[in-house]
Coordinates of C-alpha atoms in Angstrom, one line a residue:
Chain Q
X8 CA 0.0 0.0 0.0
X9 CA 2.7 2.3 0.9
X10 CA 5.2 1.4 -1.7
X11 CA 2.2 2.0 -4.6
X12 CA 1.8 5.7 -3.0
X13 CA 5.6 6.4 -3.0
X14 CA 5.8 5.1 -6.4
X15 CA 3.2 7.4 -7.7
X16 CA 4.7 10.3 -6.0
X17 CA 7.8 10.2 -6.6
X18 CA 6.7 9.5 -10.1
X19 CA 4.6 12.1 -10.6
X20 CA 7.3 14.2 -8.9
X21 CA 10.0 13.9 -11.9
X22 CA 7.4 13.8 -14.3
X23 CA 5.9 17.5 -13.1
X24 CA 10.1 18.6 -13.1
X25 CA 10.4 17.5 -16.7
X26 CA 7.1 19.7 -17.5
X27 CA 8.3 22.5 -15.6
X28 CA 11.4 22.4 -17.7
X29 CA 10.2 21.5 -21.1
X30 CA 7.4 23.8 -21.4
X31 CA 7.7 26.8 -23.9
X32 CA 5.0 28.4 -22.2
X33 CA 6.1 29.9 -18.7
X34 CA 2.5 30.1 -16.8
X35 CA 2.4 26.2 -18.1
X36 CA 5.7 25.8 -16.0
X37 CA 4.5 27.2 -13.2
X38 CA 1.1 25.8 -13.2
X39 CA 3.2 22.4 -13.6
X40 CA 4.9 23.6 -10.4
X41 CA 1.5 23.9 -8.4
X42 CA 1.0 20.5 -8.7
X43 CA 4.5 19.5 -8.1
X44 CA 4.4 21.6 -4.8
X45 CA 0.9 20.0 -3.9
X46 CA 2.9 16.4 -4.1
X47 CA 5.5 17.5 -2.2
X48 CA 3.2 18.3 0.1
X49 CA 1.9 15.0 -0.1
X50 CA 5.5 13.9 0.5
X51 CA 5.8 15.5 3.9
X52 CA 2.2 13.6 4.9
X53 CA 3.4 10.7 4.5
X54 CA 6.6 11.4 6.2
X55 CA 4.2 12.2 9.1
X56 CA 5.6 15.7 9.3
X57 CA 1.5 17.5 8.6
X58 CA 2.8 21.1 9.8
X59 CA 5.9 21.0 7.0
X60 CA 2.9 19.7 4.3
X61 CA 1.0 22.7 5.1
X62 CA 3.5 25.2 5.5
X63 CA 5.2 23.6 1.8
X64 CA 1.5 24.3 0.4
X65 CA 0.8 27.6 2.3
X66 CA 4.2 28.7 1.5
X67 CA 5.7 27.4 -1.7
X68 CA 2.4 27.2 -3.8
X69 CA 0.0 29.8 -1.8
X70 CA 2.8 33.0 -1.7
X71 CA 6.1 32.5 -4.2
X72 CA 4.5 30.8 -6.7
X73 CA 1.8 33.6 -7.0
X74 CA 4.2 36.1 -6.7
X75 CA 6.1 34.2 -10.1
X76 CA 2.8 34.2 -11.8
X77 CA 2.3 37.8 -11.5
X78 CA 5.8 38.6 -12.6
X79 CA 5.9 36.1 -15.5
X80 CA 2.4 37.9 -16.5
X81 CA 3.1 41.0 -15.7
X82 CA 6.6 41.1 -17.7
X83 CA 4.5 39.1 -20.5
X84 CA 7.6 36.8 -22.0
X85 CA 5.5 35.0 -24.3
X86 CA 7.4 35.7 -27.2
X87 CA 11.0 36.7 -26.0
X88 CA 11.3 32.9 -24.6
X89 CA 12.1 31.4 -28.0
X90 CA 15.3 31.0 -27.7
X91 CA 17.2 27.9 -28.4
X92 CA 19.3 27.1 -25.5
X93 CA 20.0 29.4 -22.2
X94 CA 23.4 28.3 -22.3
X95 CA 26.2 27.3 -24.4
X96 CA 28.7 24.7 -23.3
X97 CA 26.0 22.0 -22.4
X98 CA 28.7 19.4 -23.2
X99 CA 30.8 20.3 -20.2
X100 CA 27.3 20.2 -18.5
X101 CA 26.6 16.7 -18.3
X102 CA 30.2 15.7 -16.5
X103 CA 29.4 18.4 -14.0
X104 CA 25.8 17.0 -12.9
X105 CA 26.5 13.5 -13.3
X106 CA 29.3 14.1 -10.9
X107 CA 27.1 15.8 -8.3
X108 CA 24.8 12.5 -8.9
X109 CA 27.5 10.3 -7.9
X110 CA 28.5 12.5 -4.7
X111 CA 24.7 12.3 -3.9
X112 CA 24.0 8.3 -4.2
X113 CA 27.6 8.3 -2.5
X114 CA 26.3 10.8 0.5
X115 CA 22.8 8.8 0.9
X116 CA 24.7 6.0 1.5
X117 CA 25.5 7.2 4.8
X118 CA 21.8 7.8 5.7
X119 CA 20.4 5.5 8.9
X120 CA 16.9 4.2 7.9
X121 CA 14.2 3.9 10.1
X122 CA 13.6 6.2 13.2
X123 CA 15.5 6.3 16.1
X124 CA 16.9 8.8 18.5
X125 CA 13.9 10.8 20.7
X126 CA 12.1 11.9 17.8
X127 CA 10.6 8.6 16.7
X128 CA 7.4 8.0 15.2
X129 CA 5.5 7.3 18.7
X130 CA 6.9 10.6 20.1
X131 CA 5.7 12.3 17.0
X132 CA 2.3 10.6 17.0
X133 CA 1.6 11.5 20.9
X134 CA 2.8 15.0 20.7
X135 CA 1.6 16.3 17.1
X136 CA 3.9 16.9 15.1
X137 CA 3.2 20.6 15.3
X138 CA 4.5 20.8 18.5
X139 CA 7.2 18.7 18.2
X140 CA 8.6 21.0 15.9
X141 CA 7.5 23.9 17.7
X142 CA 9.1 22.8 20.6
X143 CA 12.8 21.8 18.9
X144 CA 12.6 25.0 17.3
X145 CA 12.3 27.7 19.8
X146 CA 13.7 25.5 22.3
X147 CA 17.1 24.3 21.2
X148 CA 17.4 26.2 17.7
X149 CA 16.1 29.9 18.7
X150 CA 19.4 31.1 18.3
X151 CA 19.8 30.2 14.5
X152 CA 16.0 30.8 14.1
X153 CA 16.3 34.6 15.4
X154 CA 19.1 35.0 13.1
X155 CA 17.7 33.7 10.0
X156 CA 14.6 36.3 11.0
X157 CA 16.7 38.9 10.7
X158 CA 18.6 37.6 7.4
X159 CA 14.9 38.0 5.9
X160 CA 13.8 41.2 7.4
X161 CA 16.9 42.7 5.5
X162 CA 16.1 41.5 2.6
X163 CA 12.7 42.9 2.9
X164 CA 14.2 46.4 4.0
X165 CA 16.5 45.8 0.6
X166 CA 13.8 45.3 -0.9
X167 CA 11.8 48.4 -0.2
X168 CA 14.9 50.1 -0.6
X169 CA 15.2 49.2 -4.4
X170 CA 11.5 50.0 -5.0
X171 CA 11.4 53.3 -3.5
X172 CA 14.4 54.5 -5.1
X173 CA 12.7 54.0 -8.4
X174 CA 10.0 55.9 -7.3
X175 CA 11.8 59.0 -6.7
Chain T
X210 CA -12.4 -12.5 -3.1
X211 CA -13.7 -9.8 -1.6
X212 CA -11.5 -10.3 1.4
X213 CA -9.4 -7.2 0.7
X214 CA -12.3 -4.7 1.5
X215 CA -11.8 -6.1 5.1
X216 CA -8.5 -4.2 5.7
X217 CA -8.4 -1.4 7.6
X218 CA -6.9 0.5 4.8
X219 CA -9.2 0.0 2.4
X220 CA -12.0 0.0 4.8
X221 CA -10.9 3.8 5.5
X222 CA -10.5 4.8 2.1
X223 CA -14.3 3.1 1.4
X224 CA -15.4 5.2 4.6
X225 CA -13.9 8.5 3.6
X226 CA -15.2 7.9 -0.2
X227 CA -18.5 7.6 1.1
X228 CA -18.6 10.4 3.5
X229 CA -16.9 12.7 0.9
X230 CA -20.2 11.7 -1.6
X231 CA -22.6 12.5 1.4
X232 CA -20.7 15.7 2.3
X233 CA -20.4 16.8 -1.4
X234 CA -23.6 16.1 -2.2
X235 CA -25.4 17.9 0.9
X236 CA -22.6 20.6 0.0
X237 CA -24.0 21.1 -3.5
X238 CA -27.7 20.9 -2.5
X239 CA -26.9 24.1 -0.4
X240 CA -25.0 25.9 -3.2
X241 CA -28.4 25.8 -4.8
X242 CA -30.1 27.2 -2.3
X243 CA -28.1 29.8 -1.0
X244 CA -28.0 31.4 -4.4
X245 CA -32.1 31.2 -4.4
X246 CA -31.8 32.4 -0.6
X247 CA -29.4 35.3 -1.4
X248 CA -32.0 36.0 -4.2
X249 CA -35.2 36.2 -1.7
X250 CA -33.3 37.7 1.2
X251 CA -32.1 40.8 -0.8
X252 CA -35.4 41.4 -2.7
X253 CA -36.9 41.4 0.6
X254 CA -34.6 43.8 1.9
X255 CA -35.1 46.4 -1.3
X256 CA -38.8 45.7 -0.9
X257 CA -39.5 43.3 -4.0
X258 CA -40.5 39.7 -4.3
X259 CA -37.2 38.2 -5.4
X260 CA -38.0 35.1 -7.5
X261 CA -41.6 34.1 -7.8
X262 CA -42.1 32.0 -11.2
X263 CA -41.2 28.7 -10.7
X264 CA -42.9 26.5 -8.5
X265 CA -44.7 28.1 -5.3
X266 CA -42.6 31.2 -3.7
X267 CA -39.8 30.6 -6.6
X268 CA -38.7 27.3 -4.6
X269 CA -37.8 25.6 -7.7
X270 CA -35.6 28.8 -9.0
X271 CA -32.4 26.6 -8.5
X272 CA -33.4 23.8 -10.4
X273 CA -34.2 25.8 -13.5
X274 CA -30.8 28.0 -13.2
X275 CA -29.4 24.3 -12.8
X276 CA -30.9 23.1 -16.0
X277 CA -29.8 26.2 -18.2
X278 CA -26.1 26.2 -17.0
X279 CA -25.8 22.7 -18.1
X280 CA -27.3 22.8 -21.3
X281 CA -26.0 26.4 -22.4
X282 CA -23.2 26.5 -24.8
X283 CA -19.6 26.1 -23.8
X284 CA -17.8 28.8 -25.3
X285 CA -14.5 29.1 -25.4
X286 CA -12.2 32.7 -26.8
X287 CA -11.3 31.6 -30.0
X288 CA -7.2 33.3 -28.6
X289 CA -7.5 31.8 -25.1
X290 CA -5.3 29.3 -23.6
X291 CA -7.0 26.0 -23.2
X292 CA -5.7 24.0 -21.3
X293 CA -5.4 26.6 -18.6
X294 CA -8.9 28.0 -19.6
X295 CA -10.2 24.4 -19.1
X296 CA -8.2 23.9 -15.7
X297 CA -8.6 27.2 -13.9
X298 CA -12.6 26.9 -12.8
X299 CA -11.5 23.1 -11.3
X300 CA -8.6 24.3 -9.3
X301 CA -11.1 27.2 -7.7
X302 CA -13.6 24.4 -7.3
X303 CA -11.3 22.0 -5.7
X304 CA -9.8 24.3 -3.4
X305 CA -13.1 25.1 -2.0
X306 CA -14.9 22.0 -1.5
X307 CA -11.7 20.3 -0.5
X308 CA -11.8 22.5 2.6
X309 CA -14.9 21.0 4.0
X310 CA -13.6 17.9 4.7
X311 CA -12.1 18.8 7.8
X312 CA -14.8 21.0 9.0
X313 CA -16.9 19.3 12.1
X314 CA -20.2 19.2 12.1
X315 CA -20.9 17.3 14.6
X316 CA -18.6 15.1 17.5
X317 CA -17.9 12.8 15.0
X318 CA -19.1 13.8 11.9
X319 CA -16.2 15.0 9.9
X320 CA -14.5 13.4 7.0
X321 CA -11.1 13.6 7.9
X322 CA -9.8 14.6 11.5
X323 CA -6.4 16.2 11.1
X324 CA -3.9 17.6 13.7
X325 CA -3.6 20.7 11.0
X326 CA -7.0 21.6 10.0
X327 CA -6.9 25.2 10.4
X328 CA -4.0 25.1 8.4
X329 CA -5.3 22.7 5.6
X330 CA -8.3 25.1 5.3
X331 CA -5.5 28.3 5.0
X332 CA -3.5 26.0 2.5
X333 CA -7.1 25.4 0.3
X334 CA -8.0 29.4 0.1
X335 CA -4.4 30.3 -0.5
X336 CA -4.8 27.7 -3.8
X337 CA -8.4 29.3 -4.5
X338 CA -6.5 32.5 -5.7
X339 CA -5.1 30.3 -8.6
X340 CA -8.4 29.6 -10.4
X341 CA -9.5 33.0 -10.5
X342 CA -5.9 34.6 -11.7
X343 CA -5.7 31.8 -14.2
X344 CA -8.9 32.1 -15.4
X345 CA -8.5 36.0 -16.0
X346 CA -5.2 35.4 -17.8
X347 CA -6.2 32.4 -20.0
X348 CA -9.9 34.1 -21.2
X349 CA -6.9 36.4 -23.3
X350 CA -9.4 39.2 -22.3
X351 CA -8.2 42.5 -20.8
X352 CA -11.6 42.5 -18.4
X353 CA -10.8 39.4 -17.2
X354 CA -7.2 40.0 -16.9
X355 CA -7.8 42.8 -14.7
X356 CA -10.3 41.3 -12.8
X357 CA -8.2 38.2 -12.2
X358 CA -5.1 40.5 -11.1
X359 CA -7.3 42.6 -8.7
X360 CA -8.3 39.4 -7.0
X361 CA -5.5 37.8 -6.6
X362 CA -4.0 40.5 -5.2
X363 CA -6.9 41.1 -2.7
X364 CA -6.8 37.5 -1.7
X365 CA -3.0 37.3 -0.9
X366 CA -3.1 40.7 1.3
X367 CA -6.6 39.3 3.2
X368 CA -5.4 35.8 3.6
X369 CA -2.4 37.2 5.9
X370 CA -4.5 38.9 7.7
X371 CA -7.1 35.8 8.3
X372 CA -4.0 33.2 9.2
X373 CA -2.9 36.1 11.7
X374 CA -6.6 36.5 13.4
X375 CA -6.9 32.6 14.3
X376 CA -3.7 32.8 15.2
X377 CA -5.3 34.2 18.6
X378 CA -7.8 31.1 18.0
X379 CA -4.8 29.0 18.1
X380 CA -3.0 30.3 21.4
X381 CA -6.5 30.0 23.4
X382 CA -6.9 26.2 22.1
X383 CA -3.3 25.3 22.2
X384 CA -4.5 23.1 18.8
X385 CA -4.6 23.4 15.1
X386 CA -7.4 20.3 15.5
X387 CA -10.6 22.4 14.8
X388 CA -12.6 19.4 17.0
X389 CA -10.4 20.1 20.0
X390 CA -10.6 24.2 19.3
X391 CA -14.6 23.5 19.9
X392 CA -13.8 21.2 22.5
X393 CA -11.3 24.3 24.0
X394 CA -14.3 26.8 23.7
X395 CA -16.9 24.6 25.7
X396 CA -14.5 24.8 29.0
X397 CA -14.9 28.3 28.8
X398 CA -18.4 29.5 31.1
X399 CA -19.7 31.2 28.0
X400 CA -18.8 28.7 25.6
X401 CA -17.1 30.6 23.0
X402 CA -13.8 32.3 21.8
X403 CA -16.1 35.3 20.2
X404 CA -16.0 37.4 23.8
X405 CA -11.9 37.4 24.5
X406 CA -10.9 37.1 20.6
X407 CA -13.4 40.0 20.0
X408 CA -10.7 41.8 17.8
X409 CA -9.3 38.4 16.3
X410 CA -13.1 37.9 14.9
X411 CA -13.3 41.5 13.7
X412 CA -10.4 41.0 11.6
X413 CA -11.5 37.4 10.5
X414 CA -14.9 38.3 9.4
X415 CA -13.4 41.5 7.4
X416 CA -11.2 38.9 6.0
X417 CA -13.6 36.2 5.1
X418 CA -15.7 38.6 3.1
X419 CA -13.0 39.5 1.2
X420 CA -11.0 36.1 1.1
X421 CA -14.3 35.2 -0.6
X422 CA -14.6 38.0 -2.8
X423 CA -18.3 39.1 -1.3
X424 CA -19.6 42.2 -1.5
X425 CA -18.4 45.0 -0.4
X426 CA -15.1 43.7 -1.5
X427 CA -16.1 42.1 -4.7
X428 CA -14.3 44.3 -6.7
X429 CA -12.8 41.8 -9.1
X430 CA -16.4 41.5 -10.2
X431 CA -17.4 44.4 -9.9
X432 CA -19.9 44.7 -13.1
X433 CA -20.0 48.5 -13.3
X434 CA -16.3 49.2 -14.5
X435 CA -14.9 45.2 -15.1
X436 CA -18.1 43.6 -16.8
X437 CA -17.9 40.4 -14.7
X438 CA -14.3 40.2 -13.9
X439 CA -12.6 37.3 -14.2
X440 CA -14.6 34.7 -15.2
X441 CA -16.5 37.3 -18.4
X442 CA -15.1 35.0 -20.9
X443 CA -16.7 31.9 -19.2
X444 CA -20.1 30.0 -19.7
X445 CA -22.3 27.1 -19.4
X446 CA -21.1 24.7 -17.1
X447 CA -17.4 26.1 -16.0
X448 CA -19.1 29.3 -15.0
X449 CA -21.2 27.0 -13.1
X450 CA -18.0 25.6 -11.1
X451 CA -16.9 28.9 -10.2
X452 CA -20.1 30.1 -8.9
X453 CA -20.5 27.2 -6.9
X454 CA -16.7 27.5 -5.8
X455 CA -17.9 31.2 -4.3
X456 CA -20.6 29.9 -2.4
X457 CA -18.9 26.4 -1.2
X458 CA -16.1 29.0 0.1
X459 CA -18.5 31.2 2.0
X460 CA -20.0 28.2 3.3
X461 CA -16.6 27.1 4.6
X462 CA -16.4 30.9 6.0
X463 CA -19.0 30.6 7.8
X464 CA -18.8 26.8 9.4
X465 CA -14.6 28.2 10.1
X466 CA -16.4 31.1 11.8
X467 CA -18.7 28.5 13.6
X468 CA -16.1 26.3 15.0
X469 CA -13.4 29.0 15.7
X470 CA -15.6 31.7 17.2
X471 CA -18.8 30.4 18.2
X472 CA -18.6 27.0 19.8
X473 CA -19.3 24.9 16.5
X474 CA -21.8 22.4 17.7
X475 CA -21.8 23.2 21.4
X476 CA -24.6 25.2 23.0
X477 CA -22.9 27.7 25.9
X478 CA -23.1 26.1 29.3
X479 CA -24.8 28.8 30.9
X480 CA -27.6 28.3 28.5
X481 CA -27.8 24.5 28.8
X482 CA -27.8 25.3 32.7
X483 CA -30.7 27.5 32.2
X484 CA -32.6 25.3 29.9
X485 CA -31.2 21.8 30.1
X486 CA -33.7 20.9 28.0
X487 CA -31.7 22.1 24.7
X488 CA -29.3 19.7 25.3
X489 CA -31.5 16.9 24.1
X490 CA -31.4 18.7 20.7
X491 CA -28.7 17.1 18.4
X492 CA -25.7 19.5 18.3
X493 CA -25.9 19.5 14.6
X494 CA -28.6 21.7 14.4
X495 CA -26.7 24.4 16.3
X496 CA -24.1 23.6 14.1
X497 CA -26.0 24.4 10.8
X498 CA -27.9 27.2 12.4
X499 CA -24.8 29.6 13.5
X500 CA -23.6 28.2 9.8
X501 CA -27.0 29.6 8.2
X502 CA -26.7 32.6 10.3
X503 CA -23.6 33.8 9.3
X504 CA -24.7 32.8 5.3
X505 CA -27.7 35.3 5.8
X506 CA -24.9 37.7 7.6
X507 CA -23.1 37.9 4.4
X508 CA -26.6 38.9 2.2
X509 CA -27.1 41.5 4.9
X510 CA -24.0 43.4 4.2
X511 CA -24.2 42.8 0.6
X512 CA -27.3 44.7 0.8
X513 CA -26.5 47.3 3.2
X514 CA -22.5 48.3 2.5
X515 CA -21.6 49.9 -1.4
X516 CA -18.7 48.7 -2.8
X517 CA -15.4 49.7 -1.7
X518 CA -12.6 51.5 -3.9
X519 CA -9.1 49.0 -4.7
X520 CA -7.4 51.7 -3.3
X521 CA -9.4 51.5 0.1
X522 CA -9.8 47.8 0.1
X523 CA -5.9 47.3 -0.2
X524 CA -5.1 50.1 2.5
X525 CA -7.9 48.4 4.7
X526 CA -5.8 45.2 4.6
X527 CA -2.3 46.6 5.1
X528 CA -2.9 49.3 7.3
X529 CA -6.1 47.9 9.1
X530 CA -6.3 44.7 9.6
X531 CA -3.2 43.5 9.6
X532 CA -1.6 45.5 12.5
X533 CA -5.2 45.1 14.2
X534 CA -4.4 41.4 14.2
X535 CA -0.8 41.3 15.2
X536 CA -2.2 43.3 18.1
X537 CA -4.5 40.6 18.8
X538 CA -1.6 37.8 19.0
X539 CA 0.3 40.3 21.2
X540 CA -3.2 40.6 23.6
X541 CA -3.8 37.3 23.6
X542 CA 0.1 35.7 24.0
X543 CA 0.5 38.0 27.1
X544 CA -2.7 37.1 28.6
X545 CA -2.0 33.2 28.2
X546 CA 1.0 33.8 29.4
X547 CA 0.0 35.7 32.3
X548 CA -2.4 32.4 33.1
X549 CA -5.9 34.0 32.4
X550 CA -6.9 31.5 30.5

């Protein structure tokens, strides 16, 4: 049962990244990239990690993507898009990501299945796994998590900055 | 052979297949009545008769609008984008009726009992905005492409300030679960989280009009400068799935309303202590009555307020709502905090 849901999304997973990158058409792409959010989401579910499902959706699909939809249509690149290739040297390409696929199937190799540690699946199913996460968050991470607020709130202050100087 | 359906997996899935039918179909038979509702209710209010031709009253109005959506002609813009034309009123659909499954009626009468309701619900409006600002830019029409902007842009400033009004919901419950946030609100003496999160419900209900794109924010309709918006360019039976979408999401409004604010299917104890009597009454019926309410609370303003300019609506949300709510969470965390509730 679980295998034939893993099977379908990680299928439908590559196959929505090979529309997203073959379409001509950008709001096709990102339309492609709805759904491919929306089984990512799925993903996390079955991961048991519900918050990270919603937040992927909320997020990913319900804010950035919309945000790339109104600058795709906005811009309106319908027609500049036709050209051939975004780069040139796509022979030296293929060494350089089959490489990084080799250092990934090495570096997964290293990955302990199954759940162990305090954070098991019991834990997770007895405390929500909301508030697991809550908890490890602004519990023993607070520090990094305070600092990677601040990261964003300066790039929403550059931000500003960039727009408003157009303005004047 | 048929041993499989034994499982509990499968058994589940049959379950949640046949409550999804139930739910969907009782959903749908509202849709239809709401819009007749909506019709009566506001030709009451401007002093006319509303619909009165078919069948007694006009009670068999929705069947007749039923009948012509299905068999008009589906046309589509001889320049617009098909496939997106043909996907964008089933996203907006989806998104709203997928909601409902996670809304309680009853103690156990749900479809699916997450941990992350409230958020699932947030996740399904968020994707609502997609229909409508695919539909405006597939129709290839400048009306529609307007209209489809406006909304989306209206539903990504509301929807921040709706996730940040329940977040007070969320600090009082201590649960995204929306049967244990009803469960939270009957502990209290008057059985609800409308009296301390009076400002979270301000901003929520302000929100849900607009989240929904009701009047007097349904400006990417708005039929006196954009036609009809965003879906001007659609007929027949797609037009159909996005005005049922509009009323399935106002219907979720209104039941999220119900379970966050007013004690979902729970009577306040110092009623029941008055009249014990009501408790014999299944809890359902409150359930569907604050739900009705709240559906006739939307006509109301639709037939009281005028429309609000994109100018206002926008600085509303920004400058209005949005601080009003992280005021709320502010309120509310110190006062947890503090142990007063």
């Amino acid at each position: 049962m679980q295998y034939i849901f893993f099977a379908y999304l990680s299928v439908a997973i590559i196959g929505l990244s090979i529309f997203i990158i073959t379409r001509k058409n950008p709001v096709h792409s990102v339309l492609g990239m709805l759904f491919m959010f929306i089984h990512v989401g799925a993903l996390y579910l079955f991961l048991n990690a519900e918050f990270l499902a919603a937040v992927q959706v909320i997020v990913y699909a319900g804010a950035i993507l919309v945000l790339f939809l109104f600058a795709i249509m906005i811009l309106n690149i319908k027609e500049e898009l036709q050209t051939e290739l975004f780069i040139g040297s796509w022979v030296m390409a293929i060494p350089v990501v089959m490489g990084l696929l080799i250092m990934l199937f090495l570096g997964l190799r290293a990955v302990k299945a199954g759940y162990t540690g305090l954070h098991n699946i019991d834990y997770i199913k007895t405390m929500t796994h909301t508030k697991a996460f809550g908890k490890e968050l602004f519990a023993n991470y607070l520090l990094p998590f305070e600092v990677i607020s601040v990261i964003l709130l300066v790039a929403i202050v550059g931000a500003i900055v960039l727009a408003k100087r157009r303005l004047r | 052979m048929l041993a499989f359906i034994n499982e509990p997996a499968v058994l589940s899935i049959i379950l949640a297949v046949v409550k999804s039918i139930i739910l969907v179909s009782v959903a749908m038979f509202h849709v239809a009545y709401a819009t007749y509702f909506e019709r009566k209710a506001i030709g009451h209010m401007q002093v006319r008769m509303g619909p009165m031709r078919v069948g007694p009253h006009g009670i068999l109005q929705p069947v007749a609008d039923m009948i012509k959506l299905f068999f008009k002609e589906d046309i589509i813009p001889e320049k617009a984008d098909r496939t997106v034309f043909y996907f964008a009123p089933v996203i907006s659909f989806v998104a709203a009726i997928s909601s409902l499954s996670v809304i309680p009626f009853y103690k156990d009468w749900y479809v699916a009992n997450i941990n992350i309701g409230l958020l699932f619900i947030l996740a399904m409006s968020s994707l609502g905005a997609y229909g409508i600002v695919m539909a405006g830019w597939a129709s290839n029409s400048k009306y529609a492409f307007l209209g489809g902007l406006r909304s989306s842009a209206q539903v990504l400033s509301y929807e921040i300030a709706m996730g940040l009004s329940l977040v007070g919901v969320m600090i009082m419950a201590g649960s995204l679960n929306l049967r244990e946030i009803v469960e939270a609100q009957n502990k209290l003496p008057y059985g609800m989280f409308a009296i301390p999160q009076i400002l979270g419900l301000f901003v929520f209900l302000v929100a849900a009009f607009a989240e929904t794109n009701r009047a007097p924010f349904d400006l990417p309709e708005a039929e006196s400068e954009l036609v009809a918006g965003y879906f001007a360019e659609y007929s027949g039976f797609r037009f159909a799935l996005f005005y049922a979408g509009e009323y399935i999401a106002m219907i979720v409004m209104a039941s999220l309303l119900t379970a966050c604010y007013f004690g979902g299917w729970t009577l306040p104890p110092f009623i029941l202590k008055a009249l014990p009597w009501l408790g014999l009454v299944p809890g359902v019926v409150w359930f569907v009555l604050k739900v009705y309410f709240f559906i006739f609370f939307y006509y109301w303003i639709r037939a009281t307020l005028p429309r609000y300019r994109y100018d206002q609506l926008m600085a509303i949300g920004w400058k209005v709502l949005i601080p009003l709510s992280l005021l709320n969470i502010f309120i509310t965390g110190t006062l947890r905090i503090l142990k007063v509730f």
